[in-house]
Tab-separated table of C-alpha atoms in Angstrom:
chain	number	residue	atom	x	y	z
A	1	ASN	CA	-0.034	0.242	0.116
A	2	ALA	CA	2.037	2.885	-1.397
A	3	GLY	CA	-0.316	5.524	0.048
A	4	VAL	CA	-0.062	8.842	-1.854
A	5	THR	CA	3.351	9.156	-4.468
A	6	GLN	CA	4.218	12.442	-5.713
A	7	THR	CA	6.498	12.673	-8.717
A	8	PRO	CA	9.172	14.879	-9.127
A	9	LYS	CA	10.586	15.163	-5.509
A	10	PHE	CA	12.688	18.270	-7.020
A	11	GLN	CA	12.208	20.392	-10.174
A	12	VAL	CA	13.870	23.113	-11.688
A	13	LEU	CA	12.336	25.277	-14.070
A	14	LYS	CA	13.011	28.299	-16.119
A	15	THR	CA	10.222	31.279	-16.586
A	16	GLY	CA	7.671	30.550	-18.745
A	17	GLN	CA	7.903	26.847	-19.051
A	18	SER	CA	4.907	24.660	-18.252
A	19	MET	CA	5.247	21.219	-16.304
A	20	THR	CA	2.938	18.700	-14.464
A	21	LEU	CA	3.166	17.469	-10.824
A	22	GLN	CA	1.877	13.893	-10.981
A	23	CYS	CA	-0.268	12.779	-7.699
A	24	ALA	CA	-1.362	9.200	-6.989
A	25	GLN	CA	-3.112	7.401	-4.673
A	26	ASP	CA	-3.959	3.942	-4.180
A	27	MET	CA	-6.872	4.162	-1.152
A	28	ASN	CA	-9.881	4.610	-3.064
A	29	HIS	CA	-10.082	8.301	-1.573
A	30	GLU	CA	-12.758	10.073	-2.905
A	31	TYR	CA	-11.229	13.546	-1.881
A	32	MET	CA	-7.908	14.796	-3.500
A	33	SER	CA	-6.095	17.858	-2.933
A	34	TRP	CA	-3.213	20.050	-3.886
A	35	TYR	CA	-1.469	22.689	-0.967
A	36	ARG	CA	1.562	24.868	-1.439
A	37	GLN	CA	3.883	25.466	1.210
A	38	ASP	CA	5.692	28.834	1.689
A	39	PRO	CA	7.824	30.391	4.768
A	40	GLY	CA	5.888	32.209	7.229
A	41	MET	CA	2.671	31.109	5.270
A	42	GLY	CA	1.679	27.703	6.239
A	43	LEU	CA	-0.104	25.525	4.077
A	44	ARG	CA	-2.646	26.879	1.360
A	45	LEU	CA	-5.116	25.265	-0.949
A	46	ILE	CA	-4.526	25.529	-4.602
A	47	HIS	CA	-6.740	22.956	-6.057
A	48	TYR	CA	-9.349	19.927	-4.813
A	49	SER	CA	-11.740	17.432	-6.153
A	50	VAL	CA	-14.219	15.626	-4.584
A	51	GLY	CA	-14.262	12.812	-7.156
A	52	ALA	CA	-13.358	11.774	-10.587
A	53	GLY	CA	-14.288	14.317	-12.695
A	54	ILE	CA	-15.162	16.948	-9.791
A	55	THR	CA	-12.654	20.189	-9.184
A	56	ASP	CA	-13.188	23.180	-7.855
A	57	GLN	CA	-10.262	25.970	-6.894
A	58	GLY	CA	-9.058	26.703	-3.153
A	59	GLU	CA	-7.479	29.870	-1.770
A	60	VAL	CA	-4.732	30.375	-4.447
A	61	PRO	CA	-5.822	28.889	-7.559
A	62	ASN	CA	-4.196	31.486	-10.227
A	63	GLY	CA	-1.475	29.869	-12.602
A	64	TYR	CA	-2.645	26.549	-12.014
A	65	ASN	CA	-5.290	23.884	-13.408
A	66	VAL	CA	-6.272	20.555	-12.301
A	67	SER	CA	-8.182	17.745	-13.506
A	68	ARG	CA	-9.572	14.385	-12.215
A	69	SER	CA	-10.330	11.803	-14.496
A	70	THR	CA	-9.464	9.060	-12.324
A	71	THR	CA	-10.305	8.000	-8.908
A	72	GLU	CA	-6.302	7.330	-8.325
A	73	ASP	CA	-4.636	10.704	-10.319
A	74	PHE	CA	-4.909	14.315	-9.481
A	75	PRO	CA	-2.409	15.785	-11.320
A	76	LEU	CA	-1.709	19.557	-11.224
A	77	ARG	CA	-0.213	21.602	-14.001
A	78	LEU	CA	1.618	24.573	-14.038
A	79	LEU	CA	0.809	26.978	-16.907
A	80	SER	CA	3.537	29.371	-17.242
A	81	ALA	CA	5.936	29.367	-14.669
A	82	ALA	CA	6.820	32.082	-12.321
A	83	PRO	CA	9.028	32.878	-9.806
A	84	SER	CA	6.008	33.620	-7.209
A	85	GLN	CA	5.360	29.397	-7.804
A	86	THR	CA	8.641	28.574	-5.839
A	87	SER	CA	7.520	26.999	-3.087
A	88	VAL	CA	6.853	23.493	-2.002
A	89	TYR	CA	3.765	21.416	-3.133
A	90	PHE	CA	2.135	18.468	-1.624
A	91	CYS	CA	-0.565	16.329	-2.556
A	92	ALA	CA	-2.697	14.799	0.011
A	93	SER	CA	-6.262	12.552	-0.062
A	94	SER	CA	-8.514	11.915	2.375
A	95	PRO	CA	-11.567	9.006	1.962
A	96	THR	CA	-14.570	11.642	1.813
A	97	SER	CA	-15.085	15.491	0.928
A	98	THR	CA	-16.523	15.551	4.614
A	99	GLY	CA	-14.917	13.246	7.395
A	100	GLY	CA	-11.473	11.311	7.823
A	101	GLY	CA	-7.944	11.848	7.945
A	102	TYR	CA	-5.718	13.076	5.192
A	103	THR	CA	-2.582	11.406	3.792
A	104	PHE	CA	-0.064	13.718	2.522
A	105	GLY	CA	2.618	12.984	-0.588
A	106	SER	CA	5.996	13.360	0.406
A	107	GLY	CA	6.346	16.939	-1.664
A	108	THR	CA	7.899	18.217	-4.550
A	109	ARG	CA	10.294	21.510	-3.960
A	110	LEU	CA	9.834	23.628	-7.113
A	111	THR	CA	12.192	26.198	-8.060
A	112	VAL	CA	11.416	28.717	-11.003
A	113	VAL	CA	14.472	31.086	-12.168
B	1	GLY	CA	-14.392	32.597	7.846
B	2	ILE	CA	-12.925	30.349	10.734
B	3	GLN	CA	-9.949	30.911	12.759
B	4	VAL	CA	-7.589	28.728	13.659
B	5	GLU	CA	-4.853	29.650	16.202
B	6	GLN	CA	-1.888	27.597	17.844
B	7	SER	CA	-0.305	28.007	20.887
B	8	PRO	CA	2.543	28.260	21.853
B	9	PRO	CA	4.417	29.111	18.458
B	10	ASP	CA	7.640	27.905	19.671
B	11	LEU	CA	8.614	25.301	22.094
B	12	ILE	CA	12.210	23.853	23.370
B	13	LEU	CA	12.215	20.648	25.964
B	14	GLN	CA	14.690	18.965	27.154
B	15	GLU	CA	14.522	15.172	26.078
B	16	GLY	CA	12.422	13.636	28.237
B	17	ALA	CA	9.879	16.525	29.288
B	18	ASN	CA	5.730	16.408	28.646
B	19	SER	CA	4.179	19.200	27.229
B	20	THR	CA	0.996	20.150	25.851
B	21	LEU	CA	0.117	22.221	22.419
B	22	ARG	CA	-3.095	23.845	22.121
B	23	CYS	CA	-5.621	24.543	18.964
B	24	ASN	CA	-8.362	26.821	19.233
B	25	PHE	CA	-10.824	27.651	16.523
B	26	SER	CA	-13.508	30.213	16.366
B	27	ASP	CA	-16.283	28.204	14.976
B	28	SER	CA	-18.116	24.938	15.120
B	29	VAL	CA	-16.300	21.968	13.270
B	30	ASN	CA	-16.918	18.575	11.979
B	31	ASN	CA	-13.094	17.586	11.454
B	32	LEU	CA	-9.868	18.180	13.369
B	33	GLN	CA	-6.642	16.647	12.120
B	34	TRP	CA	-3.476	16.891	14.247
B	35	PHE	CA	0.013	16.794	11.717
B	36	HIS	CA	3.490	16.501	12.520
B	37	GLN	CA	5.810	18.102	9.786
B	38	ASN	CA	9.205	16.232	10.540
B	39	PRO	CA	12.274	18.401	9.955
B	40	TRP	CA	12.892	16.826	6.293
B	41	GLY	CA	9.392	18.384	5.577
B	42	GLN	CA	7.460	15.257	5.549
B	43	LEU	CA	3.705	15.477	7.025
B	44	ILE	CA	1.492	13.039	8.908
B	45	ASN	CA	-1.357	12.529	10.340
B	46	LEU	CA	-1.399	12.122	14.120
B	47	PHE	CA	-4.834	12.459	14.469
B	48	TYR	CA	-8.488	12.454	13.067
B	49	ILE	CA	-10.197	13.832	16.130
B	50	PRO	CA	-13.271	16.010	15.835
B	51	SER	CA	-14.400	15.248	19.381
B	52	GLY	CA	-13.402	13.201	22.070
B	53	THR	CA	-9.770	12.033	22.968
B	54	LYS	CA	-7.289	9.448	21.416
B	55	GLN	CA	-4.206	8.077	22.239
B	56	ASN	CA	-1.293	6.189	20.181
B	57	GLY	CA	1.880	5.726	22.164
B	58	ARG	CA	3.324	8.685	23.300
B	59	LEU	CA	0.859	10.998	22.030
B	60	SER	CA	-2.383	11.802	22.955
B	61	ALA	CA	-5.025	14.377	21.529
B	62	THR	CA	-8.455	16.228	23.273
B	63	THR	CA	-11.221	17.691	21.182
B	64	VAL	CA	-13.364	19.964	23.283
B	65	ALA	CA	-15.708	20.851	19.984
B	66	THR	CA	-18.473	22.635	22.354
B	67	GLU	CA	-15.773	24.583	23.867
B	68	ARG	CA	-13.876	25.387	20.476
B	69	TYR	CA	-10.286	23.642	21.259
B	70	SER	CA	-7.968	21.171	20.724
B	71	LEU	CA	-4.982	19.911	22.609
B	72	LEU	CA	-2.169	17.175	21.560
B	73	TYR	CA	0.022	15.896	24.289
B	74	ILE	CA	3.409	14.700	24.562
B	75	SER	CA	4.690	12.514	26.725
B	76	SER	CA	8.220	11.654	27.588
B	77	SER	CA	9.677	13.775	24.172
B	78	GLN	CA	12.466	12.608	22.072
B	79	THR	CA	14.404	13.921	19.843
B	80	THR	CA	12.552	12.951	16.876
B	81	ASP	CA	8.947	14.565	18.015
B	82	SER	CA	11.218	17.971	16.481
B	83	GLY	CA	9.582	19.648	14.083
B	84	VAL	CA	5.807	21.560	13.252
B	85	TYR	CA	2.760	20.427	14.789
B	86	PHE	CA	-0.090	21.807	12.838
B	87	CYS	CA	-3.703	21.783	13.582
B	88	ALA	CA	-6.244	21.972	10.751
B	89	VAL	CA	-10.293	22.266	11.058
B	90	ARG	CA	-13.224	22.080	8.816
B	91	ASN	CA	-15.615	23.772	9.289
B	92	ALA	CA	-19.429	22.468	9.816
B	93	GLY	CA	-20.812	25.100	7.284
B	94	ASN	CA	-18.095	24.396	4.624
B	95	ASN	CA	-17.162	20.908	4.750
B	96	ARG	CA	-14.642	20.486	1.681
B	97	LYS	CA	-11.748	22.527	2.735
B	98	LEU	CA	-9.126	22.260	5.664
B	99	ILE	CA	-8.445	25.179	7.475
B	100	TRP	CA	-4.954	25.339	8.942
B	101	GLY	CA	-3.074	26.993	12.009
B	102	LEU	CA	0.344	28.181	11.659
B	103	GLY	CA	1.454	25.838	13.470
B	104	THR	CA	3.701	24.827	16.977
B	105	SER	CA	7.691	24.728	15.856
B	106	LEU	CA	8.729	22.107	18.555
B	107	ALA	CA	12.855	21.546	19.239
B	108	VAL	CA	13.594	18.543	21.566
B	109	ASN	CA	17.391	18.801	22.822
B	110	PRO	CA	19.189	15.672	23.850
């Protein structure tokens, strides 16, 4: 049981490049979400999904897209990377949208130069 | 929206000491979780505890939902307990997003 798997663990991008951060869970969780963590600002929700085919915006969605074509996968796309998107990104899942504890992936450290 | 306040913001302990971390929230919740982020950045779910008391080894947690607070107890602390402890809640009226506190940074010295 792998839990939540995030790839890559580290990435350096040039300004304007695009990329996709991958997130997969094998626990049949309904709810998946993406956070970014910046020093002094805690965890901020980017996008979330309550099930396959359903996504919604969090606190800081600008510059990011998501899709949820399967229960297992929830990729995060950076459309045109900016230095302000330098951060650590975490994917998390929980059994339902209303209850249960979150399981986090190991994170992706992204630097945009 | 709901506010989450954690205290203390920083804590330094000698190995073997006990500590209590507090999480206050400003509205009713149907989901409350405690997390530990270790020095390598990994986030581990410690407790899912919207109400009541739970124990897991040296850690225990109590949530008094009617008084809008939760406590995390660490007994006989070890250096591996170092890191940041986060409380996160979901408002009963907005049940799709967790609201996070800013954390308590704990350092346990040998």
